[in-house]
Short mmCIF file of C-alpha atoms in Angstrom, two decimals:
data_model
loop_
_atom_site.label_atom_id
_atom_site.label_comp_id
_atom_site.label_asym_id
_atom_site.label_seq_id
_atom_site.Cartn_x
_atom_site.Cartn_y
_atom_site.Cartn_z
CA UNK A 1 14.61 207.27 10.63
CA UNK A 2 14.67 208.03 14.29
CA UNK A 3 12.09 210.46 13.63
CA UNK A 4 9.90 208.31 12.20
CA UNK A 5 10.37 205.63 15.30
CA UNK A 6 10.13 208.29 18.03
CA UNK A 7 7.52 210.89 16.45
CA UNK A 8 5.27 208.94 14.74
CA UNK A 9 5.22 205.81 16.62
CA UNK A 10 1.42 206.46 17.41
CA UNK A 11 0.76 208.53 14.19
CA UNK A 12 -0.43 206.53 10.81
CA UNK A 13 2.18 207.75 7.90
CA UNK A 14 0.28 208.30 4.76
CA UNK A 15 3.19 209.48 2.85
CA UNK A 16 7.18 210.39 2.79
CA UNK A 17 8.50 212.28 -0.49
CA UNK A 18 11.99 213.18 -0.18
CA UNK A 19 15.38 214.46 -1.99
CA UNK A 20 17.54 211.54 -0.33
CA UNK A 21 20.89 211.93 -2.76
CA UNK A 22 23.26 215.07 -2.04
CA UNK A 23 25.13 213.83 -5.71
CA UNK A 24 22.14 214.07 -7.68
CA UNK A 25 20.66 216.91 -6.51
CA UNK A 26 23.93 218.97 -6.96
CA UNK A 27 24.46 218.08 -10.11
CA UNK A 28 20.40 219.48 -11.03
CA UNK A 29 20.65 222.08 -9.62
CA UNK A 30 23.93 222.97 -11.35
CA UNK A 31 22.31 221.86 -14.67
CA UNK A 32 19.41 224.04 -13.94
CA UNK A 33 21.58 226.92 -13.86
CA UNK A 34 23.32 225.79 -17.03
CA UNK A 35 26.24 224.04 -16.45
CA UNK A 36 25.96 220.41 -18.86
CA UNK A 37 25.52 216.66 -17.41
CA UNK A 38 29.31 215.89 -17.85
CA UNK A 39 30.28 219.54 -15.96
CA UNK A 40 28.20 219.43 -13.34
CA UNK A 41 29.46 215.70 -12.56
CA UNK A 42 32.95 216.72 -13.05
CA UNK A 43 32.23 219.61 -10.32
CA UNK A 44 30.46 217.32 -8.06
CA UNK A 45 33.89 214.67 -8.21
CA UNK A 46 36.47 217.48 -7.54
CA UNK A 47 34.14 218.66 -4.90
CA UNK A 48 34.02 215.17 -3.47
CA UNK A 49 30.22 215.17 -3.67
CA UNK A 50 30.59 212.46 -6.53
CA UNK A 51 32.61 209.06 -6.46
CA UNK A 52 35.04 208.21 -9.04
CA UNK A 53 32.08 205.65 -10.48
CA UNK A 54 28.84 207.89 -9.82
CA UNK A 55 26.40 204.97 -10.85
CA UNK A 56 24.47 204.54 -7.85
CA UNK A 57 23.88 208.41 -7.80
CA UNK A 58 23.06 208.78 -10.85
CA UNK A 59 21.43 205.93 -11.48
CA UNK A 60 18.57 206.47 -8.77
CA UNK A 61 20.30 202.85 -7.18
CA UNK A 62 21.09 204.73 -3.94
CA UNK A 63 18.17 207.03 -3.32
CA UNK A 64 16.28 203.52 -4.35
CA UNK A 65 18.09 201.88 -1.36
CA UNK A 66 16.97 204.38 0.80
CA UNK A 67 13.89 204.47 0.24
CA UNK A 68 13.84 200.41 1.04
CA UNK A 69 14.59 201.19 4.52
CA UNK A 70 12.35 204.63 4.73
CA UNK A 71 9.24 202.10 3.77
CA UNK A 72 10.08 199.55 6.47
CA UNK A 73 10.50 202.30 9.34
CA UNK A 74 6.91 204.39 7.37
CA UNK A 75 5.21 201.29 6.49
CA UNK A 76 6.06 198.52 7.98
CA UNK A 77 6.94 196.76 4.60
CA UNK A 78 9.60 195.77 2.97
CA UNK A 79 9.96 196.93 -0.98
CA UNK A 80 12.69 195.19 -3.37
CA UNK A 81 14.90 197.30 -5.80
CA UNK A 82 13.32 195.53 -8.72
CA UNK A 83 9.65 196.70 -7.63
CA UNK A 84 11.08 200.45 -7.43
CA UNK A 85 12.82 200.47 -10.89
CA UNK A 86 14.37 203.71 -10.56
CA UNK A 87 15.34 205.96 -12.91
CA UNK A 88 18.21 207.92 -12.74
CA UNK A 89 19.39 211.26 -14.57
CA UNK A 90 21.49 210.15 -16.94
CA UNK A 91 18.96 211.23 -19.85
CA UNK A 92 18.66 214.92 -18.58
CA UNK A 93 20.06 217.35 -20.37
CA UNK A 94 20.69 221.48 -19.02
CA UNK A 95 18.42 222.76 -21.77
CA UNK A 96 15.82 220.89 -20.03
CA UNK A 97 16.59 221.39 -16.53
CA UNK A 98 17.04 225.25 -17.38
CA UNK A 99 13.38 225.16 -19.15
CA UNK A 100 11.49 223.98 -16.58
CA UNK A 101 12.97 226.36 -13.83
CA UNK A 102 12.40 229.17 -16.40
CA UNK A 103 8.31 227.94 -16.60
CA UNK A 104 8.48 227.36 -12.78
CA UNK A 105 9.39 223.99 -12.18
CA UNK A 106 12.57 222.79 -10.67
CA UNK A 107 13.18 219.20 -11.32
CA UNK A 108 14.80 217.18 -8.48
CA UNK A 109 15.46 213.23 -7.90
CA UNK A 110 12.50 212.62 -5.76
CA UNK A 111 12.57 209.46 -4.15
CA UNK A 112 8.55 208.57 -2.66
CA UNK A 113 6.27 206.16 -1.29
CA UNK A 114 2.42 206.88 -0.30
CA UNK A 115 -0.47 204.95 0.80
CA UNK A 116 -3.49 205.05 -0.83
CA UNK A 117 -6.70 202.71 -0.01
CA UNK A 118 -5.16 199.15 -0.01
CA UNK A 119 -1.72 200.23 -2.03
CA UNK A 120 1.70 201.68 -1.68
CA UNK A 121 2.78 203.01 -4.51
CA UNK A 122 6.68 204.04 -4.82
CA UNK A 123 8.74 206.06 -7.01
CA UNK A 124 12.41 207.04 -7.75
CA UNK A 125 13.05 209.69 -10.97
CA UNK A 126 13.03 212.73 -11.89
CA UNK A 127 10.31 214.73 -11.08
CA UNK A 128 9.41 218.49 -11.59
CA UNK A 129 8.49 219.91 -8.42
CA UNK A 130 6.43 223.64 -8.43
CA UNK A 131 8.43 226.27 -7.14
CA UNK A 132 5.86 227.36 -4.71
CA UNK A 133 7.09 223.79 -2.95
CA UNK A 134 9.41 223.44 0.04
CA UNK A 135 10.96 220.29 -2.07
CA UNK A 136 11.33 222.76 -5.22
CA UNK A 137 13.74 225.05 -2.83
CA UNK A 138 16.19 222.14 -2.06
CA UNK A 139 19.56 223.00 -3.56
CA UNK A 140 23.08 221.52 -4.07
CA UNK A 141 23.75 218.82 -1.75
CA UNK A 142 21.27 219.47 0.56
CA UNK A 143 18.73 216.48 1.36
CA UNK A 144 15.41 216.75 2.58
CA UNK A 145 12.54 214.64 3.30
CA UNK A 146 8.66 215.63 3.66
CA UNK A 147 6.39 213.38 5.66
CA UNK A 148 2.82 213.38 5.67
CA UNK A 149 0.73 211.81 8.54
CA UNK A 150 -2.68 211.76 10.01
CA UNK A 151 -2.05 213.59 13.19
CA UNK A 152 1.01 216.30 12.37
CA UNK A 153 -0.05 216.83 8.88
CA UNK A 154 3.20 217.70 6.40
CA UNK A 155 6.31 217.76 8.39
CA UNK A 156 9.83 218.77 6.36
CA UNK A 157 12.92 217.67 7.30
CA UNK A 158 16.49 218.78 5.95
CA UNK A 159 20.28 219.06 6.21
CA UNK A 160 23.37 218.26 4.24
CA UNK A 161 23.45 215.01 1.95
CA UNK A 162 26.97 214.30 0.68
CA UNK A 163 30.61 215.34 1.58
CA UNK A 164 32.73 213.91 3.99
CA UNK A 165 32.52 215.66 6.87
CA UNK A 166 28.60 215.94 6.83
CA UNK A 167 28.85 211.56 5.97
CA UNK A 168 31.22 211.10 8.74
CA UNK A 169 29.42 212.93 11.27
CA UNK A 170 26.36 210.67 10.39
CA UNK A 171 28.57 207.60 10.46
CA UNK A 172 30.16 208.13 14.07
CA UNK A 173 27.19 209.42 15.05
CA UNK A 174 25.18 206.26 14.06
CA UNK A 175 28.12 204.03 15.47
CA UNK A 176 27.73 205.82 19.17
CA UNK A 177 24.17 205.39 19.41
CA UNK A 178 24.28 201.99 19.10
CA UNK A 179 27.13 201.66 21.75
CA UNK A 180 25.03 203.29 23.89
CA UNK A 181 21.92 201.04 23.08
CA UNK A 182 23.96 197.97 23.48
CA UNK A 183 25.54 199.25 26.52
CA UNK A 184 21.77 199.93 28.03
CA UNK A 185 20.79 196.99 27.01
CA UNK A 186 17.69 199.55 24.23
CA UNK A 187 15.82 198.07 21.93
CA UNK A 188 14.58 200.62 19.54
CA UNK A 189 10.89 200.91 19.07
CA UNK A 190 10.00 200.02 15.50
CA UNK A 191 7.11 200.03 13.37
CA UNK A 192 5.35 196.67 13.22
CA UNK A 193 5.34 194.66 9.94
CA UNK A 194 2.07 194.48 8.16
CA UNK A 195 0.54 190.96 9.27
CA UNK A 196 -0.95 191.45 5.40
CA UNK A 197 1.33 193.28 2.86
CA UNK A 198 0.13 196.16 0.82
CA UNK A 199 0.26 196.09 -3.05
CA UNK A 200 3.25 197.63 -4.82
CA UNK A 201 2.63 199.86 -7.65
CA UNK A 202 5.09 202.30 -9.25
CA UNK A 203 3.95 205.85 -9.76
CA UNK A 204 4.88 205.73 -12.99
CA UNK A 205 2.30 203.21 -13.75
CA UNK A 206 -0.04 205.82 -12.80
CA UNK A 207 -2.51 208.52 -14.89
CA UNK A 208 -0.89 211.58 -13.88
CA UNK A 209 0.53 215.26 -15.48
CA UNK A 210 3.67 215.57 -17.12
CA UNK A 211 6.06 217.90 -18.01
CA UNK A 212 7.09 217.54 -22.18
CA UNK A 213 10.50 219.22 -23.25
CA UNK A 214 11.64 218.66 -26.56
CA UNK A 215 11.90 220.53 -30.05
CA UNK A 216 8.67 219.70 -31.07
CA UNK A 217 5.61 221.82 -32.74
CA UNK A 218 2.29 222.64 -30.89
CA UNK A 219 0.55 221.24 -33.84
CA UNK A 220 2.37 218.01 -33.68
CA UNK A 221 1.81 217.75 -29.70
CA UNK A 222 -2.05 218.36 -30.21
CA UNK A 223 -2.55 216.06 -32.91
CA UNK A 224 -1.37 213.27 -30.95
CA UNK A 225 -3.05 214.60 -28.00
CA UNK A 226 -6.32 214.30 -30.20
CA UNK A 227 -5.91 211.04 -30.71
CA UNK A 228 -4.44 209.27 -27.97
CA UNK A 229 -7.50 211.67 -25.77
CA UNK A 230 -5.35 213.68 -23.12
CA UNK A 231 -4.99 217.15 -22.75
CA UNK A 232 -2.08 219.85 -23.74
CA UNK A 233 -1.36 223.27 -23.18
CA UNK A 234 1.73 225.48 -24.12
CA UNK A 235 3.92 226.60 -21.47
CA UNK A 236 6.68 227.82 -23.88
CA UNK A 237 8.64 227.05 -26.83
CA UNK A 238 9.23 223.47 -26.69
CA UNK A 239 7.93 222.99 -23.03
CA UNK A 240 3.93 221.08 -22.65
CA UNK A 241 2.19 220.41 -20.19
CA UNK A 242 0.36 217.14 -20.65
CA UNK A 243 -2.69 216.30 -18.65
CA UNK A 244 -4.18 212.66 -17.97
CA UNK A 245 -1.41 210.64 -19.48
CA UNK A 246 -1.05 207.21 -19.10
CA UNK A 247 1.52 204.88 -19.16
CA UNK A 248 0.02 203.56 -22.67
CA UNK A 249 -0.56 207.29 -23.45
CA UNK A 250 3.27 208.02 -22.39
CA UNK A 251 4.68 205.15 -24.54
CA UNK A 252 2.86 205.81 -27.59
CA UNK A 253 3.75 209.43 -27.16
CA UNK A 254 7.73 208.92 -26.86
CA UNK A 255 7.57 206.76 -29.76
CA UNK A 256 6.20 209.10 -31.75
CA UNK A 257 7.41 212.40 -30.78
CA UNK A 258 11.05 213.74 -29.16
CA UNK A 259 9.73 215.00 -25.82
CA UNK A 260 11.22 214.26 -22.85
CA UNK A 261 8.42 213.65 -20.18
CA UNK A 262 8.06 214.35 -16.39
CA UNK A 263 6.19 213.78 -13.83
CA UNK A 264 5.28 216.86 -12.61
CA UNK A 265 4.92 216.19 -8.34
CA UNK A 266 1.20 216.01 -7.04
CA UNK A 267 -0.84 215.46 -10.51
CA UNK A 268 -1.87 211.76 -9.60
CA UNK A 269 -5.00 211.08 -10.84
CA UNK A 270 -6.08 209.05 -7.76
CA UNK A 271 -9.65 208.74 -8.55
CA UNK A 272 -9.10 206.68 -12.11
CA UNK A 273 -6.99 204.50 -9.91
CA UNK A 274 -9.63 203.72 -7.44
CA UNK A 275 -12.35 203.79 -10.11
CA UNK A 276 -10.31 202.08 -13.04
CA UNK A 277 -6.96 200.81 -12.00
CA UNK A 278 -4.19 200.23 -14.82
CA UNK A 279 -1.63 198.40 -12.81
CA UNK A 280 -0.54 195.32 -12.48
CA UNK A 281 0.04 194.57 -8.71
CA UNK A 282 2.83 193.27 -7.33
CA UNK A 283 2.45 191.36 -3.66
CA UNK A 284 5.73 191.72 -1.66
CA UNK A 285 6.28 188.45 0.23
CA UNK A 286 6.83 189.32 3.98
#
């Protein structure tokens, strides 16, 4: 945050993508190695990575959070937890994690918000990242967050995410820079709020690639493909990859087949969206 008020106080911030939960992103990366949902939580609590009730990890609820206050220091503009609708990781599974790093994904908690035209559209869930990304590369409880802007261009920033000596460095930290700002009598320089607010779409709402695990046939992926008009190709047994889906297209498709879907990072189809937009906007009262 004090990057974003000191660095790019004269920059425009197009978009910030970012791994902003150490307990998720522990537990993924253990899964992607093998280790099951309830292990990899169980390692995470005993490592102190995890609290005793992990819902707000797990759930996406504190990433979410985050992300509220990233968009007000990016943006300018508020966002409400009920516009993000996060989804957490509770449905993953380590055959699925260990897939998609086998096929070259890695699939990490990505919590993001980007501008685009009049719009800022937000998103917290799973999502597989390439591993020829920085993001991809982001293990245990590392956090990091990538920020793209107008004048610097991509910018990645990362250090440790959960325990409690990284947390209580952060908290005293925090605590003494604003003794010293009250002492001094500082007023941090903020980003402005929006005079007119920017519509609120989530990503998921969005035409985009996805990545489809699941025990299911070729044949059965392509005949639904055929009809519902997107595009498949094999990665591997069991793994898809699933071009131009929509969220009708990605409902019809769950319902019928037992694939797990996910985004896969970068595959919005921006230029349906500008030419032939599916969402239903959401104004955010400022």
């Amino acid at each position: 945050m004090r990057t974003l008020t000191d660095s790019y106080v004269t920059d425009n911030v197009q978009a910030v993508s970012g791994i902003i939960n150490g307990t998720a992103n522990y537990m993924l990366s253990a899964m992607a190695t093998g280790q099951s949902y309830e292990q990899a939580l169980a390692t995470a609590q005993a490592a102190g990575y995890a609290e005793a009730d992990p819902t707000n990890d797990v759930a996406g609820i504190d990433a979410a959070y985050k992300l509220m206050i990233l968009s007000c220091f990016a943006f300018g503009q508020e966002l409400s937890l009920p516009q993000i609708a996060p989804t957490g990781i509770t449905h993953l599974s380590a055959s699925v994690c260990r897939l998609a790093a086998e096929n070259g994904w890695q699939i990490k908690l990505l919590a993001q918000i980007q501008r685009h035209g009049s719009g800022l559209y937000c998103r917290v869930a799973p999502v597989a990242v390439p591993v020829d990304q920085p993001l991809s590369q982001i293990n245990g409880v590392q956090n990091a967050v990538a920020v793209q802007s107008e004048a610097i261009g991509t910018s990645l920033y990362t250090g440790p995410g959960a325990g409690s000596t990284a947390t209580a460095n952060s908290v005293l930290n925090d605590v003494l820079v604003a003794a010293k700002h009250l002492i001094n009598g500082y007023r941090m320089i903020r980003n402005q709020k929006r005079s007119v607010s920017l519509t609120v779409t989530r990503f998921d709402q969005l035409p985009q690639t996805y990545l489809g695990i699941g025990p299911v046939a070729p044949e059965a992926v392509k005949y639904y493909a055929n009809e519902a008009d997107f595009s498949v190709k094999t990665i591997a047994d069991d793994c898809y990859q699933i071009t131009g889906l929509s969220a009708v297209k990605r409902k019809k498709l769950r319902a019928n087949l037992p694939l797990t879907l996910i985004p896969i990072a970068g595959t919005t189809d921006w230029k349906q969206v500008t030419e032939n937009s599916i969402t239903s906007p959401i104004n955010v009262a400022i």
